[in-house]
Short mmCIF file of C-alpha atoms in Angstrom, two decimals:
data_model
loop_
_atom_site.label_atom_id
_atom_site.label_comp_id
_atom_site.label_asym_id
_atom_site.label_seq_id
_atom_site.Cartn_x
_atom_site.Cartn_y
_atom_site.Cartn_z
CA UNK A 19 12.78 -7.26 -35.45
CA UNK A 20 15.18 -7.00 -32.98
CA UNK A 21 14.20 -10.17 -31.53
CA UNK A 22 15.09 -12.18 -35.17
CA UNK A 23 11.36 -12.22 -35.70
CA UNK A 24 10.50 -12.04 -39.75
CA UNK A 25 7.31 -9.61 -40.20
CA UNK A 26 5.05 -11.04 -43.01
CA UNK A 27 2.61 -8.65 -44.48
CA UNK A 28 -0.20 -10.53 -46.23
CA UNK A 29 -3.38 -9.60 -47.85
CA UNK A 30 -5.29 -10.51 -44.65
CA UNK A 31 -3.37 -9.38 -41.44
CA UNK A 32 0.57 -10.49 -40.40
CA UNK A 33 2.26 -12.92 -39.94
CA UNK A 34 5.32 -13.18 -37.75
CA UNK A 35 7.53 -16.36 -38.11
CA UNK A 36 10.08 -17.02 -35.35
CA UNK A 37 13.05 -18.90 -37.18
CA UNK A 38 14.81 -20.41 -33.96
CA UNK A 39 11.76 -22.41 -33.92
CA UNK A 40 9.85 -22.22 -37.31
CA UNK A 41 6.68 -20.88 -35.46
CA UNK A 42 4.35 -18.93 -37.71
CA UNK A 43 1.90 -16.59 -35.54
CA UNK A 44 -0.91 -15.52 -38.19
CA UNK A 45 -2.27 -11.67 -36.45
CA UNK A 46 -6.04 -11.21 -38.08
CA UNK A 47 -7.26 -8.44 -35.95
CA UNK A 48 -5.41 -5.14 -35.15
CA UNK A 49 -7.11 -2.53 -32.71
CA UNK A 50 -10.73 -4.31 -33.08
CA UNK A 51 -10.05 -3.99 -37.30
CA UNK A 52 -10.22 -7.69 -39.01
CA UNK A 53 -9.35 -8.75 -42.27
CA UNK A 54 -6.91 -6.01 -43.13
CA UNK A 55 -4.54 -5.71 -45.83
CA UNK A 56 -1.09 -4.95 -45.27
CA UNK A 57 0.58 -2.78 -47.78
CA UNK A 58 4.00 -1.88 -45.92
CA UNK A 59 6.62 -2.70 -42.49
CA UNK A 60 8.79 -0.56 -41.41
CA UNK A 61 11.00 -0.82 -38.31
CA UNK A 62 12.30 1.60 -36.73
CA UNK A 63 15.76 2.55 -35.09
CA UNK A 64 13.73 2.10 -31.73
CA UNK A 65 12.50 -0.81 -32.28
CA UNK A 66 8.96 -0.20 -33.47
CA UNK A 67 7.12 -1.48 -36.15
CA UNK A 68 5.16 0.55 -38.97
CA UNK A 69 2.51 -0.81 -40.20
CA UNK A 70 0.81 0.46 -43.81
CA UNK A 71 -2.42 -0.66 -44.80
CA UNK A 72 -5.47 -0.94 -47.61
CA UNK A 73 -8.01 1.97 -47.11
CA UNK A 74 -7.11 1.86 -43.24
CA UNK A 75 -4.05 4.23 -42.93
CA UNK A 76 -1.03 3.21 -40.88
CA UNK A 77 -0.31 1.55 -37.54
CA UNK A 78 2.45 1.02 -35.19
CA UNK A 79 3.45 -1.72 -33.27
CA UNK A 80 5.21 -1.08 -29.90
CA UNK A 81 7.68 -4.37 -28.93
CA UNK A 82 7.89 -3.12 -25.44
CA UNK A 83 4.36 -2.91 -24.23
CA UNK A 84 2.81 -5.32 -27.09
CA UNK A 85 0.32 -3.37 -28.27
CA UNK A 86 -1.06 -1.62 -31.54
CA UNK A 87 -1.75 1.84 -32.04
CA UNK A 88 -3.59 3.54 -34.83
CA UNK A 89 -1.58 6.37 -36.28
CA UNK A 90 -3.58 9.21 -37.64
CA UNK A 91 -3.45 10.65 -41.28
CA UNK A 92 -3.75 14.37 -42.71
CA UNK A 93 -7.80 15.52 -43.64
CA UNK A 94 -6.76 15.30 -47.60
CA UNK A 95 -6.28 11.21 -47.43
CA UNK A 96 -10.39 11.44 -46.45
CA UNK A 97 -11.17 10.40 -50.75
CA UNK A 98 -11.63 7.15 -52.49
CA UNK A 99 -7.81 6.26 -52.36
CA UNK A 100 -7.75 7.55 -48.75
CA UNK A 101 -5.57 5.28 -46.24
CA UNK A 102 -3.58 3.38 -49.06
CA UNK A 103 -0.35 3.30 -47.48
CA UNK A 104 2.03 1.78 -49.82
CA UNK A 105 5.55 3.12 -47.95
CA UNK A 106 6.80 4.49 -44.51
CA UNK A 107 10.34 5.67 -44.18
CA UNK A 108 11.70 7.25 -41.01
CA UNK A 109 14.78 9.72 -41.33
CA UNK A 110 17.82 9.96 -38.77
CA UNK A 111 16.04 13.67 -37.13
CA UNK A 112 13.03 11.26 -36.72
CA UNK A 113 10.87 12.99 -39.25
CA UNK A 114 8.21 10.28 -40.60
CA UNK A 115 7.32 9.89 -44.10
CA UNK A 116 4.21 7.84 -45.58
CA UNK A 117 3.82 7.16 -49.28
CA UNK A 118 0.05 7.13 -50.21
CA UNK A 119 -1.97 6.62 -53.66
CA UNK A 120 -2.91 10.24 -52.35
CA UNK A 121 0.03 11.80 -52.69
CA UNK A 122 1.39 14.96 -55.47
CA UNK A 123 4.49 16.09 -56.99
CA UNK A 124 5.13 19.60 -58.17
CA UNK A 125 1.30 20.18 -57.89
CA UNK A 126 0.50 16.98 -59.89
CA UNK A 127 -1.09 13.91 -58.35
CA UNK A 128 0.74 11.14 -57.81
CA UNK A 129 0.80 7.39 -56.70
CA UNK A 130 3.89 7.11 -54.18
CA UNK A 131 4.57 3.13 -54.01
CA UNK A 132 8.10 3.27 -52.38
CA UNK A 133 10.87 5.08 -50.13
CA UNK A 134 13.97 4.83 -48.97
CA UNK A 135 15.95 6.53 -46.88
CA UNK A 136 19.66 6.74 -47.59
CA UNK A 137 21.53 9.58 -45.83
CA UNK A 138 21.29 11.94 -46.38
CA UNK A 139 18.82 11.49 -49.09
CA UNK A 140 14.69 10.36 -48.92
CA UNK A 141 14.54 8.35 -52.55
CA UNK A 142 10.66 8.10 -54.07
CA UNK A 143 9.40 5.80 -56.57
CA UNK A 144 6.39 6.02 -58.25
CA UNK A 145 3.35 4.57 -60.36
CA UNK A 146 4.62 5.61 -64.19
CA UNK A 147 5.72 9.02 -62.76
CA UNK A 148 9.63 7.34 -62.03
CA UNK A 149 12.16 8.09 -59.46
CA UNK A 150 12.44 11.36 -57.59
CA UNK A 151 14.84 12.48 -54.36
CA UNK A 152 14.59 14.60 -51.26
CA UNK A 153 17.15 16.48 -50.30
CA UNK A 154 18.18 19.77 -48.25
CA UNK A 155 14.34 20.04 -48.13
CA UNK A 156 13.91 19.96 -52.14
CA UNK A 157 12.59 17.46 -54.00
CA UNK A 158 13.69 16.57 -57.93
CA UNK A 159 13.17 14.18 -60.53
CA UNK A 160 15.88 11.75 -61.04
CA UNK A 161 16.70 11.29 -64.65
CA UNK A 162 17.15 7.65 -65.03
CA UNK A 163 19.52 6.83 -68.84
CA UNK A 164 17.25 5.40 -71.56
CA UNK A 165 16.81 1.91 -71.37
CA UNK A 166 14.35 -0.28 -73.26
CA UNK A 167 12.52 -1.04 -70.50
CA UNK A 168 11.80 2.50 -69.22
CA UNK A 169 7.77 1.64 -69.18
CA UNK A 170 8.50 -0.85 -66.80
CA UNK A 171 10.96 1.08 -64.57
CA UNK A 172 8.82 3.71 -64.39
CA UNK A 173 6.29 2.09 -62.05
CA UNK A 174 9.00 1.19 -59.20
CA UNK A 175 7.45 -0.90 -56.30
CA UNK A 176 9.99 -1.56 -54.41
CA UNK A 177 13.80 0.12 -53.62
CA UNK A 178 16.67 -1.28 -52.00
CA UNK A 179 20.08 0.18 -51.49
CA UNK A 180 23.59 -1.17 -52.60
CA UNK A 181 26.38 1.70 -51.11
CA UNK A 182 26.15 3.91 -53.31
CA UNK A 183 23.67 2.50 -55.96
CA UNK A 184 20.14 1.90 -55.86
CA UNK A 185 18.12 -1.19 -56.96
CA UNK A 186 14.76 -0.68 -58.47
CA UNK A 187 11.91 -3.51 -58.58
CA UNK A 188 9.83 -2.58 -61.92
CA UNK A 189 6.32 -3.71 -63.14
CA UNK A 190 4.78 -5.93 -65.50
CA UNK A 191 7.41 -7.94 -65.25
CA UNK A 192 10.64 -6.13 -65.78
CA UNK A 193 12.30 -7.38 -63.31
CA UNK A 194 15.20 -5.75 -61.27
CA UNK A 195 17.37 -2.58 -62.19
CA UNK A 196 20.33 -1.13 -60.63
CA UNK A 197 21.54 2.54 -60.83
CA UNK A 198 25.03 3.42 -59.73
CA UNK A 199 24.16 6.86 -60.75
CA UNK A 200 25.14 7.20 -64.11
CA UNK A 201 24.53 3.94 -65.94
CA UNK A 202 21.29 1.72 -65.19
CA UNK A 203 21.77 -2.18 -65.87
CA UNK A 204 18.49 -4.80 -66.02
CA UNK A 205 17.96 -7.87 -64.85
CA UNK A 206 14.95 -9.44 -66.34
CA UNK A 207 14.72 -12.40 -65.16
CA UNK A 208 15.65 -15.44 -62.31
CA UNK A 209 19.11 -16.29 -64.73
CA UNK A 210 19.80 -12.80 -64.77
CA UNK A 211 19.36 -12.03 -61.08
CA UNK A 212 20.95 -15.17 -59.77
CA UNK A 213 23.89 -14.44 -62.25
CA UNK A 214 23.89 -11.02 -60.46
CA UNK A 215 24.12 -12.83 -57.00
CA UNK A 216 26.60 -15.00 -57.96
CA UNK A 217 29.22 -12.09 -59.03
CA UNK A 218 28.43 -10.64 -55.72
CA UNK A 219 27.19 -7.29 -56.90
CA UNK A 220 22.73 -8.03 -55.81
CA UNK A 221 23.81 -7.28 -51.94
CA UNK A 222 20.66 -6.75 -51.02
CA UNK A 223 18.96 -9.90 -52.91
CA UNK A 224 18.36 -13.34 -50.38
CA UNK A 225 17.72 -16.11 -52.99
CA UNK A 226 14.54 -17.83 -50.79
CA UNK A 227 13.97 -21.80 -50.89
CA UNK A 228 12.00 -23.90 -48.76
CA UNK A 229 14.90 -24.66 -46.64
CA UNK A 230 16.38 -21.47 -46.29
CA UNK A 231 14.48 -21.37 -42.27
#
Protein backbone atom coordinates (compact mmCIF):
# COMPACT_ATOMS: atom_id res chain seq x y z
CA UNK A 1 0.00 0.00 0.00
CA UNK A 2 1.07 3.29 -0.10
CA UNK A 3 2.61 3.00 3.17
CA UNK A 4 5.14 -0.12 1.78
CA UNK A 5 2.79 -2.42 3.61
CA UNK A 6 2.60 -6.07 1.67
CA UNK A 7 -1.25 -7.30 1.77
CA UNK A 8 -1.31 -11.15 2.29
CA UNK A 9 -4.51 -12.83 1.41
CA UNK A 10 -4.73 -16.23 3.11
CA UNK A 11 -7.31 -18.85 3.44
CA UNK A 12 -8.28 -17.48 6.88
CA UNK A 13 -8.27 -13.57 6.96
CA UNK A 14 -4.99 -11.10 5.99
CA UNK A 15 -2.12 -10.62 6.74
CA UNK A 16 -0.20 -7.40 6.42
CA UNK A 17 3.66 -7.55 6.85
CA UNK A 18 5.48 -4.24 7.38
CA UNK A 19 9.06 -4.81 5.78
CA UNK A 20 10.94 -1.78 7.52
CA UNK A 21 10.42 -3.88 10.45
CA UNK A 22 9.45 -7.53 9.48
CA UNK A 23 6.14 -7.20 11.53
CA UNK A 24 3.45 -9.60 10.41
CA UNK A 25 -0.18 -8.35 11.64
CA UNK A 26 -2.49 -11.58 11.08
CA UNK A 27 -6.46 -9.68 10.57
CA UNK A 28 -9.08 -12.75 11.48
CA UNK A 29 -12.20 -10.78 11.75
CA UNK A 30 -13.54 -8.20 9.20
CA UNK A 31 -16.90 -6.29 10.01
CA UNK A 32 -17.91 -8.94 12.89
CA UNK A 33 -17.18 -11.92 9.91
CA UNK A 34 -14.32 -14.52 11.22
CA UNK A 35 -12.56 -17.05 9.50
CA UNK A 36 -12.88 -15.69 6.00
CA UNK A 37 -11.21 -16.60 2.94
CA UNK A 38 -9.59 -14.19 0.85
CA UNK A 39 -9.80 -14.73 -2.82
CA UNK A 40 -8.45 -11.23 -4.22
CA UNK A 41 -6.56 -7.40 -3.25
CA UNK A 42 -6.86 -4.79 -5.13
CA UNK A 43 -5.61 -1.24 -4.46
CA UNK A 44 -6.75 1.42 -5.72
CA UNK A 45 -5.39 4.77 -7.31
CA UNK A 46 -6.81 6.34 -3.96
CA UNK A 47 -5.38 4.39 -1.86
CA UNK A 48 -8.01 1.85 -0.90
CA UNK A 49 -7.93 -1.64 -0.63
CA UNK A 50 -10.37 -4.29 -2.34
CA UNK A 51 -10.94 -7.02 -0.74
CA UNK A 52 -12.56 -10.41 -2.60
CA UNK A 53 -13.71 -13.16 -0.67
CA UNK A 54 -15.16 -17.06 -0.39
CA UNK A 55 -19.06 -17.04 -0.40
CA UNK A 56 -18.86 -13.48 1.37
CA UNK A 57 -18.66 -10.98 -1.58
CA UNK A 58 -16.18 -8.12 -1.51
CA UNK A 59 -14.88 -5.56 0.98
CA UNK A 60 -12.98 -2.43 1.07
CA UNK A 61 -10.51 -1.21 3.23
CA UNK A 62 -10.25 2.60 3.79
CA UNK A 63 -6.31 3.62 4.90
CA UNK A 64 -7.54 6.93 6.04
CA UNK A 65 -10.17 6.21 8.60
CA UNK A 66 -9.02 2.38 9.27
CA UNK A 67 -11.97 0.77 8.84
CA UNK A 68 -13.77 -2.03 6.72
CA UNK A 69 -16.73 -1.73 4.76
CA UNK A 70 -18.85 -4.39 3.19
CA UNK A 71 -19.46 -3.70 -0.45
CA UNK A 72 -22.72 -4.94 -1.79
CA UNK A 73 -23.25 -7.39 -4.80
CA UNK A 74 -26.03 -7.57 -7.66
CA UNK A 75 -29.44 -9.99 -6.58
CA UNK A 76 -28.09 -12.75 -9.30
CA UNK A 77 -24.75 -13.62 -7.05
CA UNK A 78 -27.75 -14.81 -4.30
CA UNK A 79 -26.95 -19.00 -5.70
CA UNK A 80 -24.61 -21.63 -4.50
CA UNK A 81 -21.46 -19.89 -6.06
CA UNK A 82 -22.83 -16.54 -4.80
CA UNK A 83 -20.03 -14.10 -3.24
CA UNK A 84 -16.95 -15.97 -4.85
CA UNK A 85 -14.97 -13.10 -5.74
CA UNK A 86 -11.99 -14.27 -7.51
CA UNK A 87 -10.91 -10.59 -9.23
CA UNK A 88 -11.54 -6.75 -8.78
CA UNK A 89 -10.13 -4.36 -11.30
CA UNK A 90 -10.82 -0.63 -11.19
CA UNK A 91 -10.60 1.41 -14.58
CA UNK A 92 -9.11 5.08 -14.98
CA UNK A 93 -13.23 6.64 -15.24
CA UNK A 94 -13.46 4.74 -11.87
CA UNK A 95 -15.86 2.13 -13.13
CA UNK A 96 -15.41 -1.12 -10.78
CA UNK A 97 -15.27 -4.52 -12.05
CA UNK A 98 -15.60 -7.90 -9.92
CA UNK A 99 -14.88 -11.29 -11.41
CA UNK A 100 -17.22 -13.95 -9.80
CA UNK A 101 -17.73 -17.90 -10.32
CA UNK A 102 -21.22 -16.22 -11.19
CA UNK A 103 -20.40 -14.55 -13.98
CA UNK A 104 -21.51 -15.16 -18.21
CA UNK A 105 -20.13 -14.49 -21.50
CA UNK A 106 -22.18 -14.06 -24.63
CA UNK A 107 -25.16 -15.58 -22.64
CA UNK A 108 -23.05 -18.57 -21.44
CA UNK A 109 -22.00 -19.06 -17.83
CA UNK A 110 -18.80 -18.54 -16.91
CA UNK A 111 -16.11 -18.76 -14.09
CA UNK A 112 -14.19 -15.26 -14.22
CA UNK A 113 -10.80 -15.99 -12.15
CA UNK A 114 -8.79 -12.85 -13.29
CA UNK A 115 -8.61 -9.09 -14.65
CA UNK A 116 -6.53 -6.68 -15.58
CA UNK A 117 -6.77 -3.48 -16.52
CA UNK A 118 -4.40 -2.13 -19.15
CA UNK A 119 -5.51 1.09 -20.89
CA UNK A 120 -7.35 1.25 -22.47
CA UNK A 121 -8.29 -2.33 -22.36
CA UNK A 122 -10.19 -4.59 -19.25
CA UNK A 123 -8.33 -8.23 -20.06
CA UNK A 124 -10.51 -11.47 -18.58
CA UNK A 125 -9.30 -14.83 -17.93
CA UNK A 126 -11.23 -17.63 -17.32
CA UNK A 127 -11.88 -21.31 -15.95
CA UNK A 128 -11.35 -23.46 -19.47
CA UNK A 129 -13.34 -20.71 -21.30
CA UNK A 130 -9.62 -18.67 -22.10
CA UNK A 131 -8.83 -15.10 -22.51
CA UNK A 132 -11.32 -12.44 -23.54
CA UNK A 133 -10.98 -8.29 -23.71
CA UNK A 134 -13.11 -5.25 -23.05
CA UNK A 135 -12.96 -2.62 -25.07
CA UNK A 136 -14.99 0.56 -26.43
CA UNK A 137 -17.72 -1.18 -24.35
CA UNK A 138 -17.44 -4.67 -26.36
CA UNK A 139 -16.21 -7.60 -25.19
CA UNK A 140 -14.34 -10.51 -27.53
CA UNK A 141 -12.58 -13.60 -27.31
CA UNK A 142 -8.93 -13.40 -27.68
CA UNK A 143 -7.59 -16.06 -29.94
CA UNK A 144 -4.54 -17.25 -28.25
CA UNK A 145 -1.90 -19.40 -31.28
CA UNK A 146 -1.98 -23.18 -30.71
CA UNK A 147 0.30 -24.30 -28.27
CA UNK A 148 0.55 -27.74 -26.67
CA UNK A 149 -0.43 -26.65 -23.60
CA UNK A 150 -3.69 -24.89 -24.56
CA UNK A 151 -5.70 -27.13 -21.75
CA UNK A 152 -3.66 -25.60 -19.32
CA UNK A 153 -3.77 -21.97 -20.59
CA UNK A 154 -7.15 -22.09 -20.83
CA UNK A 155 -7.90 -21.96 -17.10
CA UNK A 156 -5.80 -18.57 -16.47
CA UNK A 157 -5.62 -17.63 -12.69
CA UNK A 158 -3.71 -15.03 -12.65
CA UNK A 159 -2.56 -11.97 -15.36
CA UNK A 160 0.16 -9.65 -15.22
CA UNK A 161 1.25 -7.08 -17.72
CA UNK A 162 4.70 -6.64 -19.54
CA UNK A 163 4.20 -3.16 -21.97
CA UNK A 164 2.68 -4.39 -24.41
CA UNK A 165 2.44 -8.20 -23.69
CA UNK A 166 0.55 -10.07 -21.28
CA UNK A 167 1.67 -12.91 -18.93
CA UNK A 168 -0.72 -15.67 -18.20
CA UNK A 169 -0.47 -18.04 -14.97
CA UNK A 170 -2.11 -21.50 -16.26
CA UNK A 171 -3.42 -24.59 -14.30
CA UNK A 172 -2.48 -27.95 -13.46
CA UNK A 173 0.71 -27.05 -13.61
CA UNK A 174 1.54 -25.31 -16.81
CA UNK A 175 3.25 -22.86 -15.59
CA UNK A 176 3.69 -19.26 -17.04
CA UNK A 177 2.87 -17.95 -20.68
CA UNK A 178 3.53 -14.77 -22.32
CA UNK A 179 1.62 -13.21 -25.29
CA UNK A 180 3.11 -10.30 -27.17
CA UNK A 181 0.11 -10.52 -29.30
CA UNK A 182 0.92 -12.64 -31.98
CA UNK A 183 3.18 -15.43 -30.74
CA UNK A 184 2.61 -17.11 -27.16
CA UNK A 185 5.91 -18.62 -25.51
CA UNK A 186 5.74 -21.17 -22.18
CA UNK A 187 7.52 -21.42 -19.39
CA UNK A 188 6.90 -24.61 -17.61
CA UNK A 189 8.81 -24.68 -15.04
CA UNK A 190 11.32 -22.83 -12.13
CA UNK A 191 14.53 -23.32 -14.97
CA UNK A 192 12.39 -21.94 -17.46
CA UNK A 193 11.06 -18.93 -15.55
CA UNK A 194 14.28 -18.04 -13.84
CA UNK A 195 15.97 -18.35 -17.35
CA UNK A 196 13.21 -15.86 -18.36
CA UNK A 197 14.27 -13.49 -15.44
CA UNK A 198 17.64 -13.69 -16.09
CA UNK A 199 17.32 -12.36 -19.92
CA UNK A 200 15.31 -9.63 -18.44
CA UNK A 201 12.15 -10.19 -20.41
CA UNK A 202 9.64 -11.75 -16.82
CA UNK A 203 9.31 -7.85 -15.66
CA UNK A 204 6.73 -8.52 -13.67
CA UNK A 205 8.19 -11.87 -11.91
CA UNK A 206 10.04 -11.16 -8.08
CA UNK A 207 12.02 -14.44 -7.58
CA UNK A 208 10.94 -14.77 -3.49
CA UNK A 209 13.53 -16.35 -0.87
CA UNK A 210 13.54 -16.24 2.72
CA UNK A 211 15.74 -13.30 2.73
CA UNK A 212 14.29 -11.31 0.21
CA UNK A 213 12.48 -8.97 3.52
Amino acid sequence: DRNGRIWIARFQGLAVLDPKDGKLTEIDRINGMSHLSIRSLMLDRNGSLWIGTFHNGAFLYDPYLGRFRTTALPETEKKDRAGIVSSIAKLSQGELYVGTENGALFGKPVVIKSLLYQAPVLWIGTLRDGLFKLHDGRITPVLLPPHQNWEEIGVINQLSANGAGLWLMGDKGGGLHYFDGTQLAHFPGQEEIRKAIDKGSAKNILPLTARTF
